[in-house]
CSV table of C-alpha atoms in Angstrom, one decimal:
chain,number,residue,atom,x,y,z
A,1,MET,CA,50.4,-19.2,108.1
A,2,ILE,CA,52.4,-21.6,105.9
A,3,GLU,CA,55.3,-23.3,107.6
A,4,ALA,CA,56.1,-26.5,105.7
A,5,VAL,CA,56.1,-27.8,102.1
A,6,LEU,CA,55.8,-31.5,101.3
A,7,PHE,CA,56.9,-32.6,98.0
A,8,ASP,CA,55.8,-35.6,96.0
A,9,PHE,CA,58.8,-37.0,94.3
A,10,ASN,CA,58.1,-38.7,90.9
A,11,GLY,CA,56.9,-35.9,88.5
A,12,VAL,CA,57.4,-33.2,91.0
A,13,ILE,CA,61.2,-33.2,91.9
A,14,ALA,CA,62.4,-35.9,89.4
A,15,ASP,CA,61.0,-35.7,86.0
A,16,ASP,CA,60.9,-39.6,85.8
A,17,GLU,CA,57.4,-40.7,85.3
A,18,GLU,CA,58.4,-42.2,81.9
A,19,GLN,CA,61.2,-44.1,83.5
A,20,HIS,CA,58.8,-45.5,86.0
A,21,ARG,CA,56.3,-46.4,83.5
A,22,ALA,CA,59.0,-48.1,81.3
A,23,ALA,CA,60.3,-50.0,84.2
A,24,LEU,CA,56.9,-51.2,85.3
A,25,GLY,CA,56.0,-52.1,81.7
A,26,ALA,CA,59.2,-54.1,81.3
A,27,VAL,CA,58.8,-56.3,84.4
A,28,LEU,CA,55.1,-56.8,83.6
A,29,GLY,CA,55.9,-57.6,80.0
A,30,GLU,CA,58.3,-60.4,81.2
A,31,ALA,CA,55.3,-61.8,83.3
A,32,GLY,CA,53.1,-61.8,80.2
A,33,LEU,CA,51.2,-58.7,81.0
A,34,SER,CA,51.0,-55.3,79.2
A,35,LEU,CA,51.0,-51.8,80.5
A,36,THR,CA,50.3,-49.1,77.9
A,37,ARG,CA,51.3,-45.4,78.4
A,38,GLU,CA,47.6,-44.5,78.4
A,39,GLN,CA,46.8,-47.1,81.1
A,40,TYR,CA,49.6,-45.9,83.3
A,41,TYR,CA,48.7,-42.3,83.3
A,42,SER,CA,45.0,-42.8,83.6
A,43,ASP,CA,44.9,-45.8,86.1
A,44,PHE,CA,48.3,-46.1,87.9
A,45,LEU,CA,49.8,-42.7,88.2
A,46,GLY,CA,50.5,-41.8,91.9
A,47,PHE,CA,50.3,-45.5,93.1
A,48,ASP,CA,53.2,-47.2,94.7
A,49,ASP,CA,55.0,-50.1,92.8
A,50,ARG,CA,53.5,-52.7,94.9
A,51,SER,CA,49.9,-51.5,94.3
A,52,CYS,CA,50.6,-51.1,90.7
A,53,LEU,CA,51.8,-54.7,90.3
A,54,ILE,CA,49.0,-56.2,92.3
A,55,GLU,CA,46.4,-54.3,90.4
A,56,ALA,CA,47.8,-55.2,87.0
A,57,PHE,CA,47.7,-58.9,88.0
A,58,VAL,CA,44.1,-58.6,89.3
A,59,ARG,CA,42.9,-56.9,86.0
A,60,ALA,CA,44.6,-59.7,84.0
A,61,GLY,CA,42.9,-62.3,86.1
A,62,LYS,CA,46.3,-63.9,87.1
A,63,SER,CA,47.5,-64.9,90.5
A,64,LEU,CA,50.4,-63.3,92.1
A,65,SER,CA,52.3,-64.9,95.0
A,66,ALA,CA,54.0,-62.9,97.7
A,67,MET,CA,57.4,-64.4,96.6
A,68,ARG,CA,56.8,-63.4,93.0
A,69,LEU,CA,55.7,-60.0,93.9
A,70,GLU,CA,58.9,-59.4,95.8
A,71,ARG,CA,61.0,-60.6,92.9
A,72,LEU,CA,59.1,-58.3,90.5
A,73,LEU,CA,59.5,-55.3,92.8
A,74,ALA,CA,63.3,-55.8,93.0
A,75,GLU,CA,63.5,-56.2,89.2
A,76,LYS,CA,61.4,-53.1,88.6
A,77,SER,CA,63.9,-51.2,91.0
A,78,ARG,CA,66.9,-52.5,89.0
A,79,VAL,CA,65.4,-51.5,85.7
A,80,TYR,CA,64.5,-48.0,87.0
A,81,GLN,CA,67.9,-47.5,88.3
A,82,ARG,CA,69.5,-48.5,85.0
A,83,LEU,CA,67.2,-46.0,83.2
A,84,ILE,CA,68.0,-43.2,85.7
A,85,ASP,CA,71.8,-44.0,85.1
A,86,ARG,CA,71.3,-43.2,81.5
A,87,SER,CA,69.2,-40.1,81.8
A,88,LEU,CA,68.3,-38.2,85.1
A,89,ALA,CA,66.3,-35.1,84.7
A,90,LEU,CA,64.6,-32.8,87.4
A,91,VAL,CA,61.4,-31.0,86.8
A,92,PRO,CA,62.3,-27.6,85.4
A,93,GLY,CA,63.1,-25.2,88.1
A,94,ALA,CA,63.2,-27.8,90.9
A,95,ALA,CA,66.9,-27.6,91.5
A,96,ALA,CA,66.6,-23.8,92.3
A,97,PHE,CA,63.2,-23.9,93.9
A,98,VAL,CA,64.0,-26.4,96.7
A,99,PRO,CA,67.0,-24.6,98.1
A,100,ARG,CA,65.0,-21.3,98.1
A,101,ALA,CA,62.1,-23.1,99.8
A,102,ALA,CA,64.3,-24.5,102.4
A,103,GLU,CA,65.3,-21.0,103.5
A,104,ARG,CA,61.7,-20.1,104.3
A,105,PHE,CA,59.9,-23.4,105.2
A,106,ARG,CA,60.5,-26.8,106.6
A,107,LEU,CA,60.5,-29.4,103.7
A,108,GLY,CA,59.7,-33.0,103.3
A,109,VAL,CA,59.3,-35.6,100.6
A,110,VAL,CA,56.3,-38.0,100.5
A,111,SER,CA,56.6,-40.5,97.7
A,112,ALA,CA,55.2,-43.8,96.6
A,113,ALA,CA,58.7,-44.7,95.4
A,114,LEU,CA,61.2,-46.9,97.3
A,115,ARG,CA,63.4,-45.0,99.6
A,116,ARG,CA,66.6,-46.1,97.7
A,117,GLU,CA,65.1,-44.8,94.4
A,118,VAL,CA,64.4,-41.4,96.2
A,119,ASP,CA,67.8,-41.2,97.9
A,120,LEU,CA,69.5,-42.0,94.5
A,121,VAL,CA,68.1,-39.1,92.8
A,122,LEU,CA,68.2,-36.6,95.7
A,123,ASP,CA,71.8,-37.4,96.4
A,124,ARG,CA,72.8,-37.0,92.7
A,125,ALA,CA,70.9,-33.8,92.5
A,126,GLY,CA,72.5,-32.5,95.7
A,127,LEU,CA,69.1,-31.8,97.2
A,128,ARG,CA,68.9,-34.4,100.1
A,129,ARG,CA,70.2,-32.0,102.7
A,130,HIS,CA,67.4,-29.6,102.2
A,131,PHE,CA,64.7,-32.0,103.4
A,132,ASP,CA,63.9,-32.5,107.1
A,133,VAL,CA,61.8,-35.7,106.5
A,134,LEU,CA,61.5,-38.3,103.8
A,135,VAL,CA,58.6,-40.7,103.8
A,136,ALA,CA,58.8,-43.5,101.2
A,137,ALA,CA,56.7,-46.5,100.2
A,138,GLU,CA,58.3,-48.7,102.9
A,139,ASP,CA,57.2,-46.2,105.6
A,140,VAL,CA,53.5,-46.4,105.4
A,141,GLY,CA,51.1,-49.3,104.9
A,142,ARG,CA,48.7,-47.4,102.5
A,143,GLY,CA,49.6,-45.5,99.4
A,144,LYS,CA,47.9,-42.5,97.9
A,145,PRO,CA,45.0,-41.4,97.7
A,146,ASP,CA,45.2,-42.5,101.5
A,147,PRO,CA,46.6,-39.6,103.5
A,148,ALA,CA,48.9,-41.8,105.6
A,149,GLY,CA,52.1,-40.6,103.9
A,150,TYR,CA,51.4,-36.9,104.3
A,151,LEU,CA,50.2,-37.4,107.8
A,152,ALA,CA,53.4,-39.4,108.7
A,153,ALA,CA,55.5,-36.6,107.4
A,154,HIS,CA,53.6,-34.0,109.3
A,155,GLY,CA,53.8,-36.1,112.5
A,156,ALA,CA,57.7,-36.2,112.1
A,157,LEU,CA,57.8,-32.5,111.7
A,158,ASP,CA,55.4,-31.9,114.4
A,159,ARG,CA,57.5,-33.9,116.9
A,160,SER,CA,60.5,-31.8,116.3
A,161,ARG,CA,58.5,-28.5,116.6
A,162,PRO,CA,54.7,-28.1,116.8
A,163,LEU,CA,53.2,-27.8,113.4
A,164,PRO,CA,49.4,-27.3,112.6
A,165,VAL,CA,48.4,-29.5,109.8
A,166,GLY,CA,46.7,-26.7,108.0
A,167,HIS,CA,50.1,-24.9,107.8
A,168,CYS,CA,51.3,-27.4,105.3
A,169,VAL,CA,51.4,-27.1,101.5
A,170,VAL,CA,51.7,-30.3,99.4
A,171,ILE,CA,53.2,-30.1,95.9
A,172,GLU,CA,51.8,-32.9,93.6
A,173,ASP,CA,51.3,-34.0,90.1
A,174,SER,CA,48.8,-36.8,90.4
A,175,LEU,CA,45.1,-36.8,91.2
A,176,PRO,CA,45.5,-39.5,94.0
A,177,GLY,CA,48.2,-37.3,95.5
A,178,LEU,CA,45.8,-34.3,95.4
A,179,ARG,CA,43.1,-36.4,97.1
A,180,ALA,CA,45.7,-37.6,99.7
A,181,ALA,CA,46.7,-34.0,100.5
A,182,ARG,CA,43.1,-32.9,100.8
A,183,ALA,CA,42.3,-35.9,103.1
A,184,ALA,CA,45.2,-34.9,105.3
A,185,GLY,CA,43.7,-31.4,105.7
A,186,MET,CA,46.5,-29.6,103.7
A,187,HIS,CA,46.8,-27.1,101.0
A,188,CYS,CA,47.8,-28.4,97.5
A,189,THR,CA,49.7,-26.9,94.5
A,190,MET,CA,49.7,-29.1,91.4
A,191,LEU,CA,52.2,-29.3,88.7
A,192,THR,CA,51.0,-30.1,85.1
A,193,THR,CA,53.8,-32.8,84.7
A,194,SER,CA,51.1,-35.5,84.2
A,195,HIS,CA,47.7,-33.8,83.8
A,196,THR,CA,46.3,-30.8,82.0
A,197,PRO,CA,45.8,-27.5,83.9
A,198,VAL,CA,42.0,-27.8,83.3
A,199,ALA,CA,41.8,-31.3,84.9
A,200,LEU,CA,43.8,-30.2,87.9
A,201,ALA,CA,41.9,-26.9,88.6
A,202,GLY,CA,38.6,-28.8,88.2
A,203,ALA,CA,39.9,-31.4,90.8
A,204,GLY,CA,40.3,-28.7,93.4
A,205,ALA,CA,44.0,-27.7,93.4
A,206,ASP,CA,44.8,-24.4,95.1
A,207,LEU,CA,47.5,-23.5,92.6
A,208,VAL,CA,48.4,-25.1,89.3
A,209,TRP,CA,52.0,-24.5,87.8
A,210,SER,CA,53.4,-25.9,84.7
A,211,SER,CA,56.7,-26.4,86.6
A,212,PHE,CA,58.8,-24.5,89.3
A,213,ALA,CA,60.4,-22.3,86.6
A,214,GLY,CA,59.5,-18.7,87.2
A,215,HIS,CA,57.9,-19.3,90.5
A,216,ASP,CA,59.1,-18.2,94.0
A,217,PRO,CA,58.4,-20.2,97.1
A,218,ALA,CA,57.0,-17.1,98.7
A,219,GLU,CA,54.0,-17.5,96.4
A,220,LEU,CA,52.8,-20.4,98.6
A,221,LEU,CA,52.3,-18.0,101.5
A,222,ALA,CA,49.1,-16.7,99.9
A,223,LEU,CA,47.5,-20.1,100.5
A,224,ALA,CA,47.2,-19.3,104.2
A,225,ALA,CA,44.2,-17.0,103.4
A,226,ARG,CA,42.2,-19.9,101.7
């Protein structure tokens, strides 16, 4: 049985991985570091902002104080919001898929993004009311591929009404997200927003979709037999 669907956010609901990359690149550039598009998608996709910044400084052999890290995180969020103000796009089909999924399943968002960034997009898209739980970067101490975020979302849903962890489907676009879903004991459908279909299927995804367009939430019910 499938009872709940847990969505990643960036690259799954919001088609904003490029804005995230650009915002991180901008603040790192001001700090004298570089982040190429290839580096972002191969090494940092799926990580929360804090982990991305810390790792970038480690790779560059530079020190990063806690105070400076907080300043960089705040500036990254400001840059991201400016970019979203100019151009906000959802993953194709997401605006229709989410309300239809809410008619059949309990829904959650599990994101490495800051809560204010997730709320900004969900509110503007009119989708916030469809989600029963939202787990953002501030809510867990460990980011993906650690399963903490997905387990926290499951725990919140389970407290309101019992929910076996195997009755959850995760929808992701990053390989760390896929590993987090598997470590949590959940099914996983992958979108090809950030990786090729071959790479995702080879990594163990249950289903691989190019987007939500043309798909019905009822298709997820078949995963119960796997």
